[in-house]
Amino acid sequence: MSPASQSPASAESPEIRLAQQPDADALLGRSPLAALVGMLLDQQVPMEWAFSGPYTIASRLGADDLDAHEIAARDPEEFAALLSEKPAVHRYPGSMAQRVQQLCRFLVEEYGGDAEAVWADAASGKELLARLQALPGFGKQKAQIFLALLGKQYGVRPPGWREAAGAYGEQGSYRSAADITGPESLAKVRAHKQEMKAAAKAPKPVKAAKGSKGSKGSKEPKSAGN
């Protein structure tokens, strides 16, 4: 299988450490649907919690993998109850259960239930990004992060994948789940997210009104090096 078409379902599964739990990470490495569901759950909860979700769901279904057909056909209330069992799969298990089922129904209708088909024959990074954005629950940012994850850790690298993934595709960055390969990188990604939150909350400097001038001789001197 060529590098452009490799996926989590490849014969040699990649070593994933997003969940920080061996069994949960092993599932993410061998199951395309588990990888997608983990990415879907990755919001408003710690990343390890989100990416351990697919394994928890599979275990409660009595299976060793997730099946899009089975999940799509489940009674919504029963599926929500399954995700709500302690420990809950997500901070908002009811709404996330609905999103997981919506994703699986879409995969059944558009890809025959095969999650890998979303990226297996994508001709370019731009095309793959468009396919990911079409998935229920995947906005542009989530789609770009997952695209970067596919490229950096799963070997799915159609031409232009880094560009399509935006900043998340940059080599050597620690911006998202795409860059987590162990506890150390997880800490770096978490620190980056905290910096971004702090920057977003910081008060914006007040701009002087256009055309306004200070008093004569009050011009501030330039600091050395300017």
PDB file of C-alpha atoms in Angstrom:
ATOM      1  CA  MET A   1       0.000   0.000   0.000  1.00  0.00           C
ATOM      2  CA  SER A   2       1.454   3.370  -0.993  1.00  0.00           C
ATOM      3  CA  PRO A   3       2.109   6.051   1.646  1.00  0.00           C
ATOM      4  CA  ALA A   4      -0.709   8.172   0.220  1.00  0.00           C
ATOM      5  CA  SER A   5      -3.251   5.458   0.851  1.00  0.00           C
ATOM      6  CA  GLN A   6      -2.054   3.989   4.141  1.00  0.00           C
ATOM      7  CA  SER A   7      -4.608   4.186   6.929  1.00  0.00           C
ATOM      8  CA  PRO A   8      -5.264   3.041  10.493  1.00  0.00           C
ATOM      9  CA  ALA A   9      -6.439  -0.259   9.013  1.00  0.00           C
ATOM     10  CA  SER A  10      -3.072  -1.007   7.413  1.00  0.00           C
ATOM     11  CA  ALA A  11      -1.566  -4.430   8.048  1.00  0.00           C
ATOM     12  CA  GLU A  12       1.061  -2.805  10.269  1.00  0.00           C
ATOM     13  CA  SER A  13      -0.880  -0.539  12.594  1.00  0.00           C
ATOM     14  CA  PRO A  14       0.827   2.647  13.733  1.00  0.00           C
ATOM     15  CA  GLU A  15       1.718   3.080  17.392  1.00  0.00           C
ATOM     16  CA  ILE A  16      -0.795   5.592  18.694  1.00  0.00           C
ATOM     17  CA  ARG A  17      -0.616   7.150  22.160  1.00  0.00           C
ATOM     18  CA  LEU A  18      -3.494   9.597  22.172  1.00  0.00           C
ATOM     19  CA  ALA A  19      -5.513   7.899  24.901  1.00  0.00           C
ATOM     20  CA  GLN A  20      -2.453   7.136  27.049  1.00  0.00           C
ATOM     21  CA  GLN A  21      -3.983   3.692  27.676  1.00  0.00           C
ATOM     22  CA  PRO A  22      -2.505   0.661  25.830  1.00  0.00           C
ATOM     23  CA  ASP A  23      -5.790  -1.066  24.903  1.00  0.00           C
ATOM     24  CA  ALA A  24      -7.517   2.167  23.886  1.00  0.00           C
ATOM     25  CA  ASP A  25      -4.519   3.291  21.840  1.00  0.00           C
ATOM     26  CA  ALA A  26      -4.239  -0.107  20.156  1.00  0.00           C
ATOM     27  CA  LEU A  27      -7.842   0.241  18.977  1.00  0.00           C
ATOM     28  CA  LEU A  28      -7.128   3.718  17.618  1.00  0.00           C
ATOM     29  CA  GLY A  29      -4.177   2.287  15.713  1.00  0.00           C
ATOM     30  CA  ARG A  30      -6.091  -0.491  13.977  1.00  0.00           C
ATOM     31  CA  SER A  31      -9.580   1.000  13.565  1.00  0.00           C
ATOM     32  CA  PRO A  32     -10.362   3.889  11.195  1.00  0.00           C
ATOM     33  CA  LEU A  33     -13.799   4.358  12.780  1.00  0.00           C
ATOM     34  CA  ALA A  34     -12.330   4.500  16.277  1.00  0.00           C
ATOM     35  CA  ALA A  35      -9.927   7.205  15.116  1.00  0.00           C
ATOM     36  CA  LEU A  36     -12.785   9.245  13.656  1.00  0.00           C
ATOM     37  CA  VAL A  37     -14.976   8.838  16.733  1.00  0.00           C
ATOM     38  CA  GLY A  38     -12.090   9.796  19.009  1.00  0.00           C
ATOM     39  CA  MET A  39     -11.589  12.971  17.013  1.00  0.00           C
ATOM     40  CA  LEU A  40     -15.313  13.690  17.148  1.00  0.00           C
ATOM     41  CA  LEU A  41     -15.284  13.373  20.951  1.00  0.00           C
ATOM     42  CA  ASP A  42     -12.257  15.654  21.276  1.00  0.00           C
ATOM     43  CA  GLN A  43     -13.935  18.805  22.523  1.00  0.00           C
ATOM     44  CA  GLN A  44     -14.578  20.221  25.990  1.00  0.00           C
ATOM     45  CA  VAL A  45     -12.817  17.268  27.640  1.00  0.00           C
ATOM     46  CA  PRO A  46      -9.147  16.281  28.061  1.00  0.00           C
ATOM     47  CA  MET A  47      -7.748  14.660  24.924  1.00  0.00           C
ATOM     48  CA  GLU A  48      -6.978  11.373  26.695  1.00  0.00           C
ATOM     49  CA  TRP A  49     -10.600  11.148  27.824  1.00  0.00           C
ATOM     50  CA  ALA A  50     -11.883  11.795  24.315  1.00  0.00           C
ATOM     51  CA  PHE A  51      -9.625   9.289  22.567  1.00  0.00           C
ATOM     52  CA  SER A  52     -10.258   6.548  25.114  1.00  0.00           C
ATOM     53  CA  GLY A  53     -13.969   6.894  24.305  1.00  0.00           C
ATOM     54  CA  PRO A  54     -14.011   4.545  21.273  1.00  0.00           C
ATOM     55  CA  TYR A  55     -12.537   1.708  23.349  1.00  0.00           C
ATOM     56  CA  THR A  56     -15.059   2.324  26.139  1.00  0.00           C
ATOM     57  CA  ILE A  57     -17.936   2.274  23.652  1.00  0.00           C
ATOM     58  CA  ALA A  58     -16.687  -0.918  21.985  1.00  0.00           C
ATOM     59  CA  SER A  59     -16.255  -2.625  25.359  1.00  0.00           C
ATOM     60  CA  ARG A  60     -19.776  -1.733  26.430  1.00  0.00           C
ATOM     61  CA  LEU A  61     -21.089  -3.071  23.137  1.00  0.00           C
ATOM     62  CA  GLY A  62     -19.256  -6.320  23.828  1.00  0.00           C
ATOM     63  CA  ALA A  63     -17.054  -5.943  20.749  1.00  0.00           C
ATOM     64  CA  ASP A  64     -13.373  -5.498  19.970  1.00  0.00           C
ATOM     65  CA  ASP A  65     -14.045  -2.748  17.416  1.00  0.00           C
ATOM     66  CA  LEU A  66     -16.700  -0.220  16.464  1.00  0.00           C
ATOM     67  CA  ASP A  67     -19.167  -0.996  13.675  1.00  0.00           C
ATOM     68  CA  ALA A  68     -20.818   1.935  11.907  1.00  0.00           C
ATOM     69  CA  HIS A  69     -23.817  -0.144  10.837  1.00  0.00           C
ATOM     70  CA  GLU A  70     -24.469  -1.385  14.370  1.00  0.00           C
ATOM     71  CA  ILE A  71     -24.099   2.031  16.001  1.00  0.00           C
ATOM     72  CA  ALA A  72     -26.261   3.723  13.364  1.00  0.00           C
ATOM     73  CA  ALA A  73     -29.063   1.201  13.933  1.00  0.00           C
ATOM     74  CA  ARG A  74     -29.036   1.432  17.744  1.00  0.00           C
ATOM     75  CA  ASP A  75     -31.972   2.915  19.613  1.00  0.00           C
ATOM     76  CA  PRO A  76     -30.883   6.517  20.373  1.00  0.00           C
ATOM     77  CA  GLU A  77     -31.982   6.394  24.009  1.00  0.00           C
ATOM     78  CA  GLU A  78     -30.231   3.093  24.623  1.00  0.00           C
ATOM     79  CA  PHE A  79     -27.053   4.324  22.967  1.00  0.00           C
ATOM     80  CA  ALA A  80     -27.118   7.535  25.008  1.00  0.00           C
ATOM     81  CA  ALA A  81     -27.567   5.473  28.180  1.00  0.00           C
ATOM     82  CA  LEU A  82     -24.601   3.320  27.194  1.00  0.00           C
ATOM     83  CA  LEU A  83     -22.355   6.384  26.860  1.00  0.00           C
ATOM     84  CA  SER A  84     -23.726   7.805  30.118  1.00  0.00           C
ATOM     85  CA  GLU A  85     -22.751   4.813  32.251  1.00  0.00           C
ATOM     86  CA  LYS A  86     -20.106   5.600  34.856  1.00  0.00           C
ATOM     87  CA  PRO A  87     -17.506   6.538  33.958  1.00  0.00           C
ATOM     88  CA  ALA A  88     -19.218   8.548  31.236  1.00  0.00           C
ATOM     89  CA  VAL A  89     -17.638   8.561  27.778  1.00  0.00           C
ATOM     90  CA  HIS A  90     -17.856  12.360  27.641  1.00  0.00           C
ATOM     91  CA  ARG A  91     -18.815  15.331  29.781  1.00  0.00           C
ATOM     92  CA  TYR A  92     -21.961  15.558  27.645  1.00  0.00           C
ATOM     93  CA  PRO A  93     -22.671  11.878  26.904  1.00  0.00           C
ATOM     94  CA  GLY A  94     -26.222  12.404  25.647  1.00  0.00           C
ATOM     95  CA  SER A  95     -25.405  14.976  22.987  1.00  0.00           C
ATOM     96  CA  MET A  96     -22.202  13.191  21.997  1.00  0.00           C
ATOM     97  CA  ALA A  97     -24.061   9.889  21.634  1.00  0.00           C
ATOM     98  CA  GLN A  98     -26.313  11.648  19.152  1.00  0.00           C
ATOM     99  CA  ARG A  99     -23.305  12.995  17.244  1.00  0.00           C
ATOM    100  CA  VAL A 100     -21.599   9.607  17.119  1.00  0.00           C
ATOM    101  CA  GLN A 101     -24.757   8.066  15.671  1.00  0.00           C
ATOM    102  CA  GLN A 102     -25.090  10.887  13.147  1.00  0.00           C
ATOM    103  CA  LEU A 103     -21.506  10.283  12.048  1.00  0.00           C
ATOM    104  CA  CYS A 104     -22.076   6.538  11.708  1.00  0.00           C
ATOM    105  CA  ARG A 105     -25.302   7.013   9.751  1.00  0.00           C
ATOM    106  CA  PHE A 106     -23.472   9.330   7.364  1.00  0.00           C
ATOM    107  CA  LEU A 107     -20.694   6.773   6.913  1.00  0.00           C
ATOM    108  CA  VAL A 108     -23.249   4.057   6.208  1.00  0.00           C
ATOM    109  CA  GLU A 109     -25.105   6.181   3.664  1.00  0.00           C
ATOM    110  CA  GLU A 110     -22.088   7.709   1.905  1.00  0.00           C
ATOM    111  CA  TYR A 111     -19.312   5.150   2.363  1.00  0.00           C
ATOM    112  CA  GLY A 112     -21.048   1.849   3.023  1.00  0.00           C
ATOM    113  CA  GLY A 113     -20.043   2.066   6.673  1.00  0.00           C
ATOM    114  CA  ASP A 114     -16.326   2.034   5.838  1.00  0.00           C
ATOM    115  CA  ALA A 115     -14.587   4.902   7.651  1.00  0.00           C
ATOM    116  CA  GLU A 116     -11.317   4.253   5.828  1.00  0.00           C
ATOM    117  CA  ALA A 117     -13.047   5.037   2.528  1.00  0.00           C
ATOM    118  CA  VAL A 118     -13.212   8.696   3.568  1.00  0.00           C
ATOM    119  CA  TRP A 119      -9.488   9.042   2.894  1.00  0.00           C
ATOM    120  CA  ALA A 120      -8.349   5.880   1.090  1.00  0.00           C
ATOM    121  CA  ASP A 121      -8.591   7.294  -2.443  1.00  0.00           C
ATOM    122  CA  ALA A 122      -8.404  11.039  -1.812  1.00  0.00           C
ATOM    123  CA  ALA A 123      -6.378  12.513  -4.680  1.00  0.00           C
ATOM    124  CA  SER A 124      -5.186  15.572  -2.779  1.00  0.00           C
ATOM    125  CA  GLY A 125      -5.064  17.159   0.636  1.00  0.00           C
ATOM    126  CA  LYS A 126      -7.669  19.670  -0.492  1.00  0.00           C
ATOM    127  CA  GLU A 127     -10.061  16.894  -1.508  1.00  0.00           C
ATOM    128  CA  LEU A 128      -9.501  15.026   1.750  1.00  0.00           C
ATOM    129  CA  LEU A 129     -10.146  18.167   3.784  1.00  0.00           C
ATOM    130  CA  ALA A 130     -13.427  18.687   1.933  1.00  0.00           C
ATOM    131  CA  ARG A 131     -14.464  15.091   2.666  1.00  0.00           C
ATOM    132  CA  LEU A 132     -13.651  15.477   6.345  1.00  0.00           C
ATOM    133  CA  GLN A 133     -15.532  18.772   6.612  1.00  0.00           C
ATOM    134  CA  ALA A 134     -18.583  17.047   5.144  1.00  0.00           C
ATOM    135  CA  LEU A 135     -18.685  14.646   8.108  1.00  0.00           C
ATOM    136  CA  PRO A 136     -21.277  15.451  10.803  1.00  0.00           C
ATOM    137  CA  GLY A 137     -19.590  17.165  13.737  1.00  0.00           C
ATOM    138  CA  PHE A 138     -16.445  18.105  11.790  1.00  0.00           C
ATOM    139  CA  GLY A 139     -15.941  21.817  11.299  1.00  0.00           C
ATOM    140  CA  LYS A 140     -12.894  23.192   9.481  1.00  0.00           C
ATOM    141  CA  GLN A 141     -10.621  23.178  12.543  1.00  0.00           C
ATOM    142  CA  LYS A 142     -11.479  19.619  13.572  1.00  0.00           C
ATOM    143  CA  ALA A 143     -11.139  18.465   9.968  1.00  0.00           C
ATOM    144  CA  GLN A 144      -7.698  20.078   9.669  1.00  0.00           C
ATOM    145  CA  ILE A 145      -6.519  18.529  12.935  1.00  0.00           C
ATOM    146  CA  PHE A 146      -7.675  15.079  11.848  1.00  0.00           C
ATOM    147  CA  LEU A 147      -6.067  15.563   8.432  1.00  0.00           C
ATOM    148  CA  ALA A 148      -2.811  16.442  10.195  1.00  0.00           C
ATOM    149  CA  LEU A 149      -3.204  13.394  12.438  1.00  0.00           C
ATOM    150  CA  LEU A 150      -3.679  11.133   9.416  1.00  0.00           C
ATOM    151  CA  GLY A 151      -0.593  12.557   7.751  1.00  0.00           C
ATOM    152  CA  LYS A 152       1.713  12.697  10.749  1.00  0.00           C
ATOM    153  CA  GLN A 153       0.835   9.425  12.467  1.00  0.00           C
ATOM    154  CA  TYR A 154      -1.142   7.187  10.087  1.00  0.00           C
ATOM    155  CA  GLY A 155       0.829   7.658   6.874  1.00  0.00           C
ATOM    156  CA  VAL A 156      -2.146   9.062   4.921  1.00  0.00           C
ATOM    157  CA  ARG A 157      -0.357  11.697   2.841  1.00  0.00           C
ATOM    158  CA  PRO A 158      -2.030  12.728  -0.402  1.00  0.00           C
ATOM    159  CA  PRO A 159      -0.291  15.577  -2.250  1.00  0.00           C
ATOM    160  CA  GLY A 160      -0.710  18.890  -0.450  1.00  0.00           C
ATOM    161  CA  TRP A 161      -1.852  17.378   2.850  1.00  0.00           C
ATOM    162  CA  ARG A 162       0.291  19.660   5.017  1.00  0.00           C
ATOM    163  CA  GLU A 163      -0.967  22.770   3.250  1.00  0.00           C
ATOM    164  CA  ALA A 164      -4.580  21.626   3.557  1.00  0.00           C
ATOM    165  CA  ALA A 165      -4.087  20.976   7.278  1.00  0.00           C
ATOM    166  CA  GLY A 166      -2.900  24.548   7.769  1.00  0.00           C
ATOM    167  CA  ALA A 167      -0.804  25.270  10.875  1.00  0.00           C
ATOM    168  CA  TYR A 168      -1.719  21.842  12.262  1.00  0.00           C
ATOM    169  CA  GLY A 169       0.248  20.211   9.464  1.00  0.00           C
ATOM    170  CA  GLU A 170       3.493  22.013  10.281  1.00  0.00           C
ATOM    171  CA  GLN A 171       6.362  19.687  11.063  1.00  0.00           C
ATOM    172  CA  GLY A 172       7.675  19.903  14.618  1.00  0.00           C
ATOM    173  CA  SER A 173       4.693  21.820  15.954  1.00  0.00           C
ATOM    174  CA  TYR A 174       2.784  20.972  19.119  1.00  0.00           C
ATOM    175  CA  ARG A 175      -0.645  22.399  18.402  1.00  0.00           C
ATOM    176  CA  SER A 176      -3.099  19.515  18.545  1.00  0.00           C
ATOM    177  CA  ALA A 177      -3.822  15.818  18.925  1.00  0.00           C
ATOM    178  CA  ALA A 178      -1.940  15.318  15.654  1.00  0.00           C
ATOM    179  CA  ASP A 179       1.312  15.975  17.512  1.00  0.00           C
ATOM    180  CA  ILE A 180       0.811  13.732  20.547  1.00  0.00           C
ATOM    181  CA  THR A 181       3.102  10.713  20.611  1.00  0.00           C
ATOM    182  CA  GLY A 182       3.516  10.328  24.373  1.00  0.00           C
ATOM    183  CA  PRO A 183       3.326  12.121  27.746  1.00  0.00           C
ATOM    184  CA  GLU A 184       6.000  14.699  26.875  1.00  0.00           C
ATOM    185  CA  SER A 185       4.371  15.835  23.642  1.00  0.00           C
ATOM    186  CA  LEU A 186       0.959  15.783  25.343  1.00  0.00           C
ATOM    187  CA  ALA A 187       2.297  18.237  27.925  1.00  0.00           C
ATOM    188  CA  LYS A 188       3.639  20.492  25.141  1.00  0.00           C
ATOM    189  CA  VAL A 189       0.325  20.470  23.283  1.00  0.00           C
ATOM    190  CA  ARG A 190      -1.550  21.199  26.502  1.00  0.00           C
ATOM    191  CA  ALA A 191       0.789  24.096  27.267  1.00  0.00           C
ATOM    192  CA  HIS A 192       0.228  25.493  23.763  1.00  0.00           C
ATOM    193  CA  LYS A 193      -3.551  25.317  24.207  1.00  0.00           C
ATOM    194  CA  GLN A 194      -3.301  27.132  27.535  1.00  0.00           C
ATOM    195  CA  GLU A 195      -1.197  29.857  25.927  1.00  0.00           C
ATOM    196  CA  MET A 196      -3.787  30.279  23.184  1.00  0.00           C
ATOM    197  CA  LYS A 197      -6.599  30.558  25.746  1.00  0.00           C
ATOM    198  CA  ALA A 198      -4.650  33.106  27.761  1.00  0.00           C
ATOM    199  CA  ALA A 199      -3.931  35.156  24.650  1.00  0.00           C
ATOM    200  CA  ALA A 200      -7.609  35.095  23.691  1.00  0.00           C
ATOM    201  CA  LYS A 201      -8.616  36.383  27.135  1.00  0.00           C
ATOM    202  CA  ALA A 202      -5.959  39.104  27.282  1.00  0.00           C
ATOM    203  CA  PRO A 203      -7.342  42.646  26.938  1.00  0.00           C
ATOM    204  CA  LYS A 204      -6.828  44.150  23.514  1.00  0.00           C
ATOM    205  CA  PRO A 205      -4.792  47.375  23.350  1.00  0.00           C
ATOM    206  CA  VAL A 206      -6.913  50.482  22.834  1.00  0.00           C
ATOM    207  CA  LYS A 207      -6.210  52.073  19.488  1.00  0.00           C
ATOM    208  CA  ALA A 208      -6.012  55.853  19.234  1.00  0.00           C
ATOM    209  CA  ALA A 209      -8.770  57.457  17.218  1.00  0.00           C
ATOM    210  CA  LYS A 210      -7.864  57.850  13.579  1.00  0.00           C
ATOM    211  CA  GLY A 211      -6.368  61.210  12.867  1.00  0.00           C
ATOM    212  CA  SER A 212      -5.931  62.166  16.537  1.00  0.00           C
ATOM    213  CA  LYS A 213      -2.672  63.848  17.533  1.00  0.00           C
ATOM    214  CA  GLY A 214      -1.021  64.305  20.860  1.00  0.00           C
ATOM    215  CA  SER A 215       0.211  67.650  22.109  1.00  0.00           C
ATOM    216  CA  LYS A 216       3.252  69.189  20.436  1.00  0.00           C
ATOM    217  CA  GLY A 217       6.470  67.623  21.563  1.00  0.00           C
ATOM    218  CA  SER A 218       4.775  64.648  23.193  1.00  0.00           C
ATOM    219  CA  LYS A 219       5.852  62.125  20.577  1.00  0.00           C
ATOM    220  CA  GLU A 220       7.097  58.996  22.321  1.00  0.00           C
ATOM    221  CA  PRO A 221      10.751  58.214  21.570  1.00  0.00           C
ATOM    222  CA  LYS A 222      11.548  54.959  19.844  1.00  0.00           C
ATOM    223  CA  SER A 223      13.196  52.333  21.987  1.00  0.00           C
ATOM    224  CA  ALA A 224      16.640  51.097  21.129  1.00  0.00           C
ATOM    225  CA  GLY A 225      16.662  48.562  18.356  1.00  0.00           C
ATOM    226  CA  ASN A 226      13.473  49.839  16.642  1.00  0.00           C
TER     227      ASN A 226
END
